[in-house]
Coordinates of C-alpha atoms and ligand atoms in Angstrom, one line a residue:
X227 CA 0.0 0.0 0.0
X228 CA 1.8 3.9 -0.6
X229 CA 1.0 6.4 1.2
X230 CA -1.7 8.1 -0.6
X231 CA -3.8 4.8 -0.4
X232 CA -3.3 4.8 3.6
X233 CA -4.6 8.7 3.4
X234 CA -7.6 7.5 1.7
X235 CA -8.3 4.6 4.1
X236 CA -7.5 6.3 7.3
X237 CA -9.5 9.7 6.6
X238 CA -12.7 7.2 5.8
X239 CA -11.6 5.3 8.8
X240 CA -12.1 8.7 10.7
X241 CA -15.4 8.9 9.2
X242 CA -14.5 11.5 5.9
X243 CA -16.9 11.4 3.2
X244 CA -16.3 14.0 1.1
X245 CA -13.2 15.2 -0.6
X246 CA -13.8 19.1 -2.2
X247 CA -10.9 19.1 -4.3
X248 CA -8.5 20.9 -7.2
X249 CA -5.7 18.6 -7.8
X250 CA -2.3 19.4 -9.7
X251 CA 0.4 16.7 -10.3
X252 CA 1.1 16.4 -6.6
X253 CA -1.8 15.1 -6.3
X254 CA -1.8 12.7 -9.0
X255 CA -1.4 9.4 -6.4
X256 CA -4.4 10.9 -3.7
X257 CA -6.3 11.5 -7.1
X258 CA -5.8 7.6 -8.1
X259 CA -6.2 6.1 -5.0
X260 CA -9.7 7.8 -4.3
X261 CA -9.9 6.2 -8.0
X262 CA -9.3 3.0 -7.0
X263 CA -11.3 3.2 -3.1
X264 CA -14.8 3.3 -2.6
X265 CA -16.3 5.3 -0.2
X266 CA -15.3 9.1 -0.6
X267 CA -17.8 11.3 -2.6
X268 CA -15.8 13.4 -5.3
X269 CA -16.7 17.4 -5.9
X270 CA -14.9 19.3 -8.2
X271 CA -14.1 23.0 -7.8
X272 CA -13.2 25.3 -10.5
X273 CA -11.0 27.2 -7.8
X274 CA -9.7 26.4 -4.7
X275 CA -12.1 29.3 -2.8
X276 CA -14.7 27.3 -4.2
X277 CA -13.2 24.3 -2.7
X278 CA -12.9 25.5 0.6
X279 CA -16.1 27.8 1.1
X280 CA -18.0 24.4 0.2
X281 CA -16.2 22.3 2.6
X282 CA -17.0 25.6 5.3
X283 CA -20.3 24.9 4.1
X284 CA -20.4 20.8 4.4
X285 CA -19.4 21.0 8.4
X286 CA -22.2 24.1 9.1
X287 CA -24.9 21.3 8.1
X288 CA -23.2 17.5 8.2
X289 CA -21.0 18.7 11.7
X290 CA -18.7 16.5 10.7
X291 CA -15.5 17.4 8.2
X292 CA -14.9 16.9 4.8
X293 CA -11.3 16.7 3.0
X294 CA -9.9 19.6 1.1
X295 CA -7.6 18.4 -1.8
X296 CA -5.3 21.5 -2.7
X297 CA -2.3 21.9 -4.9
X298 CA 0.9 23.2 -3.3
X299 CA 1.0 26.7 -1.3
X300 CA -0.6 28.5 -3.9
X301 CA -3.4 26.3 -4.6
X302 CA -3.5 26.4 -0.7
X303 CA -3.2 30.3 -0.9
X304 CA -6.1 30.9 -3.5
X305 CA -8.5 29.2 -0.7
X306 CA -7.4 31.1 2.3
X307 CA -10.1 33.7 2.6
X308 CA -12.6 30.7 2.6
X309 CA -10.4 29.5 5.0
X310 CA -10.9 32.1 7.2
X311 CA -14.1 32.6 6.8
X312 CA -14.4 28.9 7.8
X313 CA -12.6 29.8 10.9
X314 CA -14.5 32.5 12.1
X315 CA -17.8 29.9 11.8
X316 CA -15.5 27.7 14.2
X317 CA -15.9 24.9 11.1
X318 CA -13.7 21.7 11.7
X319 CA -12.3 20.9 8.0
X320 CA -9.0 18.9 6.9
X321 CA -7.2 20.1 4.6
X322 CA -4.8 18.4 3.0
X323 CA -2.1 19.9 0.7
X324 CA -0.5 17.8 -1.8
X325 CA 3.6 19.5 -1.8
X326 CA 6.7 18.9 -3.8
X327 CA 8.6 15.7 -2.8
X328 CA 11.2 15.9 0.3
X329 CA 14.2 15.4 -2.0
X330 CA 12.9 18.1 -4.7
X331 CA 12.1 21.0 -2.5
X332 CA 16.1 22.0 -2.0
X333 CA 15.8 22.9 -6.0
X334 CA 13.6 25.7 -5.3
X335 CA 11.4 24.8 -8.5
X336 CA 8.8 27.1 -9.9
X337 CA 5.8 25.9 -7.4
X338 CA 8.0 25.8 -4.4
X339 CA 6.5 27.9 -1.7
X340 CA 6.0 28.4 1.8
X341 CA 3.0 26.5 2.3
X342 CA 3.4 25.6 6.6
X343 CA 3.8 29.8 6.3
X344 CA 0.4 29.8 4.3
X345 CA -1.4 27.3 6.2
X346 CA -0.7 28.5 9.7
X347 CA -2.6 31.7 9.4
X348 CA -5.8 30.2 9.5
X349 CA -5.3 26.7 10.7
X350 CA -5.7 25.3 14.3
X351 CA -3.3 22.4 13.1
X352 CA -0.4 21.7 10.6
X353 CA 1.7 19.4 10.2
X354 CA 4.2 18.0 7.2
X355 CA 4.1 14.4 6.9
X356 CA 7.8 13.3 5.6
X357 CA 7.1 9.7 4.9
X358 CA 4.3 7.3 3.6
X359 CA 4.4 5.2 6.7
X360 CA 3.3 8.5 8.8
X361 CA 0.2 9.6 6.5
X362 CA -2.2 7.3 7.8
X363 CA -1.6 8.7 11.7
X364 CA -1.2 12.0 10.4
X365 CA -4.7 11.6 8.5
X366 CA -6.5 10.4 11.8
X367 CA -4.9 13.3 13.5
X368 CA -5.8 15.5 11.5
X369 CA -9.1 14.6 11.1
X370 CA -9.0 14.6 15.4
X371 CA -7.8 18.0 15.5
X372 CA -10.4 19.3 13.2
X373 CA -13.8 17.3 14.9
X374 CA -12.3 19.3 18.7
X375 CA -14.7 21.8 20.0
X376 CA -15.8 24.0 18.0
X377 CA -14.4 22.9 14.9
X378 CA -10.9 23.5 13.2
X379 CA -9.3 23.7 10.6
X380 CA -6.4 21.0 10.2
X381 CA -4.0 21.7 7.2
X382 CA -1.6 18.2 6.6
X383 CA 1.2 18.8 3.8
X384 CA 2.1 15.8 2.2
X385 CA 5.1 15.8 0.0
X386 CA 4.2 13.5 -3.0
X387 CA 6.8 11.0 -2.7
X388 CA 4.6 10.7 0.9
X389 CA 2.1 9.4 -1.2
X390 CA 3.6 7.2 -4.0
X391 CA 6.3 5.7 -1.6
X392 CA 5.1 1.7 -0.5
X393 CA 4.8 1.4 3.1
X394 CA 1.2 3.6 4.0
X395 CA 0.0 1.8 7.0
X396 CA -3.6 2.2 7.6
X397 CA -4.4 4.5 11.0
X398 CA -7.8 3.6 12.8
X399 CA -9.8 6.8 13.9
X400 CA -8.8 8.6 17.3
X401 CA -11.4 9.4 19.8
X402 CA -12.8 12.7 19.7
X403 CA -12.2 15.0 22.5
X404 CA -15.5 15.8 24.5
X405 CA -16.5 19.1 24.1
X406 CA -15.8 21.0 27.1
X407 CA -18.0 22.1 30.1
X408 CA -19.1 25.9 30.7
X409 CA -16.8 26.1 34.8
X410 CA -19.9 26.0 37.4
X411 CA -18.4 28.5 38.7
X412 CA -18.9 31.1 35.9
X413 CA -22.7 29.7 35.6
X414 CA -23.1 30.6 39.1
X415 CA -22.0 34.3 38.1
X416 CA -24.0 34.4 35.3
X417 CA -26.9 33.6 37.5
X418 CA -26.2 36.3 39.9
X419 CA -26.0 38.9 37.4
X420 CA -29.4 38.0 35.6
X421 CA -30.8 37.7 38.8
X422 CA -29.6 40.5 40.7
X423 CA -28.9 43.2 37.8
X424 CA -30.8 45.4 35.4
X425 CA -30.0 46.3 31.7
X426 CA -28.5 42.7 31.4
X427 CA -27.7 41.8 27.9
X428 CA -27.7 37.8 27.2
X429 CA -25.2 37.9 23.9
X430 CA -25.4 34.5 22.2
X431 CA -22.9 33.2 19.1
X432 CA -21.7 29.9 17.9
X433 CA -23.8 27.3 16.0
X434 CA -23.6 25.4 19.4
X435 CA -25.8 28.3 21.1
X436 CA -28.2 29.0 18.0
X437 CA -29.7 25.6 18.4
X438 CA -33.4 25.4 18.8
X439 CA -32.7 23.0 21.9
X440 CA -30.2 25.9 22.9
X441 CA -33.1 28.6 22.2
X442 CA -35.6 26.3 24.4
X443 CA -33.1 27.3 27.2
X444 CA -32.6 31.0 26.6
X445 CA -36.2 31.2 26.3
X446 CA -36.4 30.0 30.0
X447 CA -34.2 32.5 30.8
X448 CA -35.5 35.8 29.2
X449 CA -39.1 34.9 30.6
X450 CA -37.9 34.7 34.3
X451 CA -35.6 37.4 34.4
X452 CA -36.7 39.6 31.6
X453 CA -33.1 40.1 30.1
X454 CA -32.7 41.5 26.7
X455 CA -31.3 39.4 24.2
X456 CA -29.1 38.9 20.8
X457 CA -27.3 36.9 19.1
X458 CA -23.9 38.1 17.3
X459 CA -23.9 40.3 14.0
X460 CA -22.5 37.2 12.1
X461 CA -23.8 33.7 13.0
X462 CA -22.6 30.2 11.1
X463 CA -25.7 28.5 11.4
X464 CA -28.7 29.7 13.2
X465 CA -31.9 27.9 13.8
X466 CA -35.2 29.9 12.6
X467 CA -38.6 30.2 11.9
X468 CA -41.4 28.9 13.6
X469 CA -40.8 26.6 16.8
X470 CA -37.6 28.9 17.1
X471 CA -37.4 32.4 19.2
X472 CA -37.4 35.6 16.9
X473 CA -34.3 36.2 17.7
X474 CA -32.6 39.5 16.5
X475 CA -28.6 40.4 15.6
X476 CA -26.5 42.9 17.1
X477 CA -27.0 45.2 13.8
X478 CA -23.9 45.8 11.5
X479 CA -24.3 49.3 10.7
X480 CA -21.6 50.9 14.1
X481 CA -24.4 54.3 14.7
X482 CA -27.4 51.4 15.1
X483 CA -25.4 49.2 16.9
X484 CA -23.8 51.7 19.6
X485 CA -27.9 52.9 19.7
X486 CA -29.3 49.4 20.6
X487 CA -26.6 48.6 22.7
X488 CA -26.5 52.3 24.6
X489 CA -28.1 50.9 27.7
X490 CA -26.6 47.8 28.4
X491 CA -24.6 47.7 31.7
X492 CA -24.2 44.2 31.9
X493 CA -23.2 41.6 29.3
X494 CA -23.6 37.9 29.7
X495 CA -21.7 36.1 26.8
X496 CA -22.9 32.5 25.8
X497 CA -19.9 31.5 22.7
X498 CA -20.0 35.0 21.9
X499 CA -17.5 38.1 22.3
X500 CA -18.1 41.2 23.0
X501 CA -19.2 43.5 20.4
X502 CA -17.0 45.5 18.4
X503 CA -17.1 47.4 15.1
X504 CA -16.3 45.6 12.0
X505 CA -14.1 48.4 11.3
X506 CA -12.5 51.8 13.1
X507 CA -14.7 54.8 11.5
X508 CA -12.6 58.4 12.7
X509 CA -14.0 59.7 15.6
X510 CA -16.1 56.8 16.6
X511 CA -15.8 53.9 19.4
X512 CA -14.0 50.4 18.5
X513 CA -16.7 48.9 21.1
X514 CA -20.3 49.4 20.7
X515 CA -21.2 48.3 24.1
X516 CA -20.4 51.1 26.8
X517 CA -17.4 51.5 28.2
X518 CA -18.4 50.8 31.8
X519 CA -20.4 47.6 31.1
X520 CA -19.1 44.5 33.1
X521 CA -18.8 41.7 31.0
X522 CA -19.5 37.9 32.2
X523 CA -18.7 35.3 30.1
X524 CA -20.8 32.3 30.9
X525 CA -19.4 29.6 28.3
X526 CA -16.9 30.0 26.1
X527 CA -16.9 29.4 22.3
X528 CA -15.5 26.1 22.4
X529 CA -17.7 24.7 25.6
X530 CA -21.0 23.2 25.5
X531 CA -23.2 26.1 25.0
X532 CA -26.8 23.7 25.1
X533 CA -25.8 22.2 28.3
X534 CA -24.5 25.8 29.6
X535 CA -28.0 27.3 28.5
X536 CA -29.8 24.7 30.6
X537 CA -27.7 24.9 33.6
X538 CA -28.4 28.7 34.0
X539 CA -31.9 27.9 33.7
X540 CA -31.6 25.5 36.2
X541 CA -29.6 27.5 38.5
X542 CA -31.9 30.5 38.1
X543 CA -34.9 28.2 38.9
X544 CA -36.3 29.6 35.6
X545 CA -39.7 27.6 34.9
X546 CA -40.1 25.4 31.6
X547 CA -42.0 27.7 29.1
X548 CA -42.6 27.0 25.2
X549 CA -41.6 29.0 23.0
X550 CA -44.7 31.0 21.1
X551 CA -46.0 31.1 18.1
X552 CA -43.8 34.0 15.5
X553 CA -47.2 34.7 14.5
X554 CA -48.5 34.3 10.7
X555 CA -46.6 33.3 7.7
X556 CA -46.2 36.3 5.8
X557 CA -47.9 36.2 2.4
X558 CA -46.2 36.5 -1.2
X559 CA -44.9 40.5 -1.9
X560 CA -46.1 42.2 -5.6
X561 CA -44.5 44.6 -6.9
X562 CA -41.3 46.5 -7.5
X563 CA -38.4 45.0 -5.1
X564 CA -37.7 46.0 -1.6
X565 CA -35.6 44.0 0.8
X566 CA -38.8 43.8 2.8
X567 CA -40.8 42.4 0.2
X568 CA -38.0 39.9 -0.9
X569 CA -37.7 39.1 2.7
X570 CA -41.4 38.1 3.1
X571 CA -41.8 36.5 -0.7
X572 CA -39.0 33.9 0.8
X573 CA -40.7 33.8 4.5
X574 CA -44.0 32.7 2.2
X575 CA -42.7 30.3 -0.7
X576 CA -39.0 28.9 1.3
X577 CA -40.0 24.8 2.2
X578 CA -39.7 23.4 5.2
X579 CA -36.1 22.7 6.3
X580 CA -34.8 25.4 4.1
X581 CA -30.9 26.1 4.4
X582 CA -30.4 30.2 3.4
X583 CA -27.1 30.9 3.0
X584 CA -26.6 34.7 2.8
X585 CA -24.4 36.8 1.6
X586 CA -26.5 39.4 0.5
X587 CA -24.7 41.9 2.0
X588 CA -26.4 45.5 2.4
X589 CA -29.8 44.5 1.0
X590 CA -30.0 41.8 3.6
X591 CA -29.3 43.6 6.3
X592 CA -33.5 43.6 7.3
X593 CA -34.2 40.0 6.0
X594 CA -34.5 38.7 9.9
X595 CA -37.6 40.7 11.4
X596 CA -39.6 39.2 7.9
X597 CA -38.6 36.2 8.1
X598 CA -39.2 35.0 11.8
X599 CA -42.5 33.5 10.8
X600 CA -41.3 31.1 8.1
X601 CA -41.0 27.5 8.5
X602 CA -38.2 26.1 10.6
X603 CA -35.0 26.7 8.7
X604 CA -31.4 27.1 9.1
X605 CA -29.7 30.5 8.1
X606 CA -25.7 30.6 7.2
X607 CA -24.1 33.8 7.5
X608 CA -20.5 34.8 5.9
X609 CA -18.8 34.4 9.0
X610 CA -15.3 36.1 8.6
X611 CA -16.5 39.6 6.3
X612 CA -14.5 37.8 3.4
X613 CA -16.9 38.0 0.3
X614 CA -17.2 35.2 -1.8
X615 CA -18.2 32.8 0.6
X616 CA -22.3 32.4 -0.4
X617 CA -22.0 30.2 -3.4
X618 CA -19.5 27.8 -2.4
X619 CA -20.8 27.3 0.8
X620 CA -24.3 27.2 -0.9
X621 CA -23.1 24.6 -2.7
X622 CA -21.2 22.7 0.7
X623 CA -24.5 23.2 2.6
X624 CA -26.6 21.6 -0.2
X625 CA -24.2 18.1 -0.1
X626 CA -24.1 18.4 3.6
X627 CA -27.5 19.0 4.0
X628 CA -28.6 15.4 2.7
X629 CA -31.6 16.9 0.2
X630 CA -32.5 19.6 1.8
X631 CA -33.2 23.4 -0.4
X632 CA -30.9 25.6 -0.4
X633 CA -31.5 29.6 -0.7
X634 CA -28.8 31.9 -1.6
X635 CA -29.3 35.3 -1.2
X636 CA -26.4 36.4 -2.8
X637 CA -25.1 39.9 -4.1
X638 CA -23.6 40.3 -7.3
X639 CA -20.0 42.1 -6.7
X640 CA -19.2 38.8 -3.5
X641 CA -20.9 36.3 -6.6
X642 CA -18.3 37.5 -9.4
X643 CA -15.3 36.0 -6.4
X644 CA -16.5 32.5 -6.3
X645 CA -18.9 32.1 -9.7
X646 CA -17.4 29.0 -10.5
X647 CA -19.4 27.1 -7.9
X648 CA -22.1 27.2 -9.9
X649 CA -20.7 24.4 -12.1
X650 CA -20.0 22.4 -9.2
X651 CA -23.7 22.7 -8.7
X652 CA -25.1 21.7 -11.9
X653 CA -22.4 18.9 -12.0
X654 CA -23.8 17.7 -8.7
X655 CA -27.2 18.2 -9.9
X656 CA -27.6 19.9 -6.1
X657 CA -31.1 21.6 -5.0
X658 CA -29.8 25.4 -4.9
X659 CA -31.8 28.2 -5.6
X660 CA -29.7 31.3 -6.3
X661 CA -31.4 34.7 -6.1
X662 CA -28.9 37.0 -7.3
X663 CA -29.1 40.4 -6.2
X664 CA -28.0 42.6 -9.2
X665 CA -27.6 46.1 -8.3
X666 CA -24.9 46.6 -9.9
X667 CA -22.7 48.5 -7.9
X668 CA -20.8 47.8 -4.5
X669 CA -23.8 49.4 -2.8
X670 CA -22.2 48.9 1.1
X671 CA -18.8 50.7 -0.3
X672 CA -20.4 53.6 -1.0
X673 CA -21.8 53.9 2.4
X674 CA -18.4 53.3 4.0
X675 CA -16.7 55.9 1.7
X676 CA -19.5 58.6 2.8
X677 CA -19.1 57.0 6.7
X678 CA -15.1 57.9 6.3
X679 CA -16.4 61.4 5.6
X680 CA -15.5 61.6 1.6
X681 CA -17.8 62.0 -1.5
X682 CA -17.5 59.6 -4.5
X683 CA -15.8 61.5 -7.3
X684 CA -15.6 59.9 -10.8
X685 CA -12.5 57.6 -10.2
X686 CA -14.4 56.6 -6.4
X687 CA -17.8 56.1 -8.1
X688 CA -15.9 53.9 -10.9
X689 CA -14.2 51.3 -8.3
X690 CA -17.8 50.5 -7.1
X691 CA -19.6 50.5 -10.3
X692 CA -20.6 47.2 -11.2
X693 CA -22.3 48.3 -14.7
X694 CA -20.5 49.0 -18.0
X695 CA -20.5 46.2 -18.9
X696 CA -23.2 45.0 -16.7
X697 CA -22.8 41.1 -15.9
X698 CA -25.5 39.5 -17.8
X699 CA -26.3 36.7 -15.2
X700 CA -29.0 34.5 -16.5
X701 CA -26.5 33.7 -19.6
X702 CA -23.6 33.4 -17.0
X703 CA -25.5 30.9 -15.2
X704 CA -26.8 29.2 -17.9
X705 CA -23.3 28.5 -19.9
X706 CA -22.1 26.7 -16.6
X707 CA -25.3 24.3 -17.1
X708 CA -27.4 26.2 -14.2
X709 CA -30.9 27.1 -15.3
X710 CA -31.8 30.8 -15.2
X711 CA -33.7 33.7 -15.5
X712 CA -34.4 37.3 -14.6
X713 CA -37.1 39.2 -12.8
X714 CA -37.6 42.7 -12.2
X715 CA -40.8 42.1 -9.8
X716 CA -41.4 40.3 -6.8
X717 CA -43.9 38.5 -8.6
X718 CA -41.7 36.9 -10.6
X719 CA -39.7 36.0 -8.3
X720 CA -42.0 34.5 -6.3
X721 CA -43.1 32.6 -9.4
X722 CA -39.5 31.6 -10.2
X723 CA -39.1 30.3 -6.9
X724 CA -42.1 27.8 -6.6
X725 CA -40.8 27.1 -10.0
X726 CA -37.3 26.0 -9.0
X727 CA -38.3 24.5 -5.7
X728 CA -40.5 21.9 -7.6
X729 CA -37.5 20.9 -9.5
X730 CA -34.2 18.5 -8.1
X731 CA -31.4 21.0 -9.7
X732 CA -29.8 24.1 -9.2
X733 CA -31.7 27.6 -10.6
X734 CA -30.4 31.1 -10.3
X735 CA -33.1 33.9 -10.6
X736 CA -31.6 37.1 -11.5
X737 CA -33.4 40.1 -9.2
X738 CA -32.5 43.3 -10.6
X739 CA -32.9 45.5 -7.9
Ligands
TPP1 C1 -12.2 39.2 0.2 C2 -12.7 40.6 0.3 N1 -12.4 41.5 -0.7 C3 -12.9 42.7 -0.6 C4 -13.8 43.1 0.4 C5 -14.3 44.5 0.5 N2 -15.7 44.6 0.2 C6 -16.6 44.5 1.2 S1 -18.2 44.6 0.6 C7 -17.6 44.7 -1.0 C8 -18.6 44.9 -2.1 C9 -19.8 44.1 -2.0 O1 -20.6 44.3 -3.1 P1 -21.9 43.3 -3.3 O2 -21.5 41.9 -3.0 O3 -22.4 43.6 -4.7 O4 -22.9 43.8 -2.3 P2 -23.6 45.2 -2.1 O5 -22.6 46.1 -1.4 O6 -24.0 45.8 -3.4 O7 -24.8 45.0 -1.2 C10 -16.2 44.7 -1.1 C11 -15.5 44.8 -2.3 C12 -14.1 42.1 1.3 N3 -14.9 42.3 2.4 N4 -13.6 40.9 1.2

């Protein structure tokens, strides 16, 4: 058996399904040993950002990891801001990165680069295996180090003559570490502030708190002690819809989010941090909370936020209480589009079980009050402020999600980083609905230039001008095999959408807005 065998046998071993990949000729023996195994679903992408945003994607809905399959440092490099993105959601993916052999690196040749150097900037774990009878352990440990609490990302180098040298040795899967307990201590604080305080703010973030099991909890909470609540501007997967709390986000925007945070003087933080601006604006705070709020942090991003949730419940004595009804479905909007309107057409038309993945940037910033009375759902945010990260991990969510719809809300300028993944999605035949915001423009930079106090000249106005030529997206979509078309109402939209849902493939509708 060589080495690349032993990878592909030790990372199913360790319960790997799903190998995202762009391979070059360092690759070549991983490519024909998942040839010659069964067991590892195959997905081509057309860029290694593609490659990684699905694999982002994958963990958010399966929780478990899928392989990366990269080429060298710069095939490594060209997925980094998925990467990051991935990190900031706390996803747990192995990566591994085929390299030049041991012997041939010393030549310096053309693709030599400093992949570790690459890799460690938004990996947990890295390691470079140096010979085939290591790659199977490495695999396993890798695959380890990504499933720890929250999620990682593990990034294993493997020089090819790793993989074509004889001697792989097969490594069984290592235990998963259990995923640590909020201190008893610090629940007992939490307690004590909710119970003895006013203007407490209960801050929730991580997938881990966003649960509807988790939201069962907080609901306990907030109706005993009447404490506000949010959950983090940016959220990797949170539960919605009816069944689930209507929940709303520390807003984006730094004036609205200083505003609705101006009278908290306590904050309770449940996987969350803290708030602070995206960005430094002159003149303006770097934390939107107030300066004298005490902060108590009850669990910690990596601990178990469920069973941290319920033992503050428990310890306040807080009552068992349903959460209510989010009132009625909304019904289908007419009309010219508004983000409200678009909001409430998907609220009406999205299927049970929906999975949104949004990156829909400024007109999205409203989609959540709309949409709380939808059918149970999962939302996906872009995690890490990296745009590009809605289609591929569209596309991730759909083949994690086991069948399940997929909505992207996704605005053109982020769509034109990561197009490509929606070949991967008519190749893999995967139930994704795109509605493609077109405005044309980078619509959130020209709020940020006027925020830094400057107004757009010619040469400004030009670098956020998405127009001349405008992108003609339903023949973009279509010529990489995804069916699509344009509206410029919401009630074609809404009819495009039944449309799309009643079919197994992917559809992009075109929304110029
Ligand atoms: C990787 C990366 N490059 C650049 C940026 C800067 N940036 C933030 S938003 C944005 C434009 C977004 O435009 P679009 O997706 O069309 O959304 P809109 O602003 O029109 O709502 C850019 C270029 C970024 N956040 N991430």
């Amino acid at each position: 058996m060589n080495g690349a065998e032993s990878l592909v046998h030790s990372l199913l071993k360790s319960g790997v399904e799903v190998c995202f990949s762009n391979p070059g000729t360092s690759e070549m023996h991983f490519v024909a040993a998942l040839d010659r195994i069964p067991g590892m679903r195959c997905v081509l992408g057309l860029q290694e950002n593609i490659v990684t945003g699905a694999a982002d994607g994958y963990w958010r809905m399966a929780g478990k990891p899928a392989v990366t399959l990269l080429h060298c440092g710069p095939g490594l490099a060209n997925g980094l801001a998925n990467l990051h993105n991935a990190r900031r959601a706390r996803s747990g993916i192995v990566n591994c990165v085929g390299d030049q052999a041991t012997y041939h690196r010393p030549y310096d040749a053309p693709l030599t680069a400093d992949t570790e150097g690459f890799a460690r900037g938004v990996s947990q774990w890295v390691r470079t295996t140096t010979k085939a009878a290591d790659v199977g352990a490495d695999a396993a440990a890798a695959v380890q180090a990504a499933r720890t609490s929250p999620g990682q990302i593990a990034t294993l180098i493997l020089p090819s003559d790793t993989c074509w040298d004889e001697g792989g040795t097969v490594a069984a899967a290592l235990p998963v570490p259990a995923v640590p307990q909020a201190d008893p201590h610090a629940i007992r604080a939490a307690a004590r502030v909710l119970r003895e305080k006013k203007n407490v703010l209960l801050l929730l973030g991580g997938s881990m708190a966003l649960t509807q099991a988790a939201q069962e909890a907080v609901q306990r909470i907030v109706a005993h002690t009447g404490c506000d609540i949010l959950a983090e501007t940016s959220n990797a997967r949170f539960q919605r819809g009816q069944g689930r709390m209507p929940l709303e986000r520390v807003p984006y925007p730094v004036d609205l989010a200083i505003q609705r945070l101006s009278k908290v003087e306590h904050l309770v933080l449940v996987g969350s941090k803290a708030p602070v601006g995206f960005f430094a604006y002159p003149g303006k705070p770097s934390k939107h909370y107030p300066e004298n709020a005490s902060i108590t942090v009850a669990c910690r991003q990596e601990q178990d936020a469920l069973a941290a949730l319920t033992a503050l419940a428990e310890e306040l004595g807080a009552p068992k209480v349903a959460i209510g009804s989010n009132g009625e479905k909304p019904e289908v909007a007419r009309g010219a589009p508004s983000p409200e309107g678009l909001a409430r057409t998907v609220a009406a038309l999205m299927p049970e079980d929906a999975i949104i993945a949004d990156e829909s940037v400024s007109y999205g910033r409203g989609f959540f009050p709309a949409t709380h009375a939808a059918a149970p759902h999962d939302w996906l945010q872009i995690t890490g402020g990296a745009i590009g990260c809605g289609m591929p991990l569209a596309t991730g969510a759909a083949i994690g999600g086991g069948g399940r719809r997929v909505i992207n809300l996704q605005a053109d300028g982020s769509a034109m980083y990561t197009v490509q993944a929606l070949w991967t999605q008519a190749r893999e035949k995967l139930p994704v609905t795109t509605i493609l915001l077109s405005n044309r423009k980078y619509q959130i930079l020209l709020g940020e230039y006027q925020n830094v106090g400057a107004n757009p000249g010619r040469v400004a106005m030009d670098m956020m001008d998405l127009g001349n030529p405008d992108i003609a997206w339903a023949k973009l979509a279509q010529s990489m095999g995804v069916e699509a078309a344009t509206a410029t109402t919401l009630d074609q939209v809404a009819d495009l959408m039944s449309q799309s849902f009643a079919r197994p493939g992917p559809f992009l509708i075109e929304l110029v807005i």
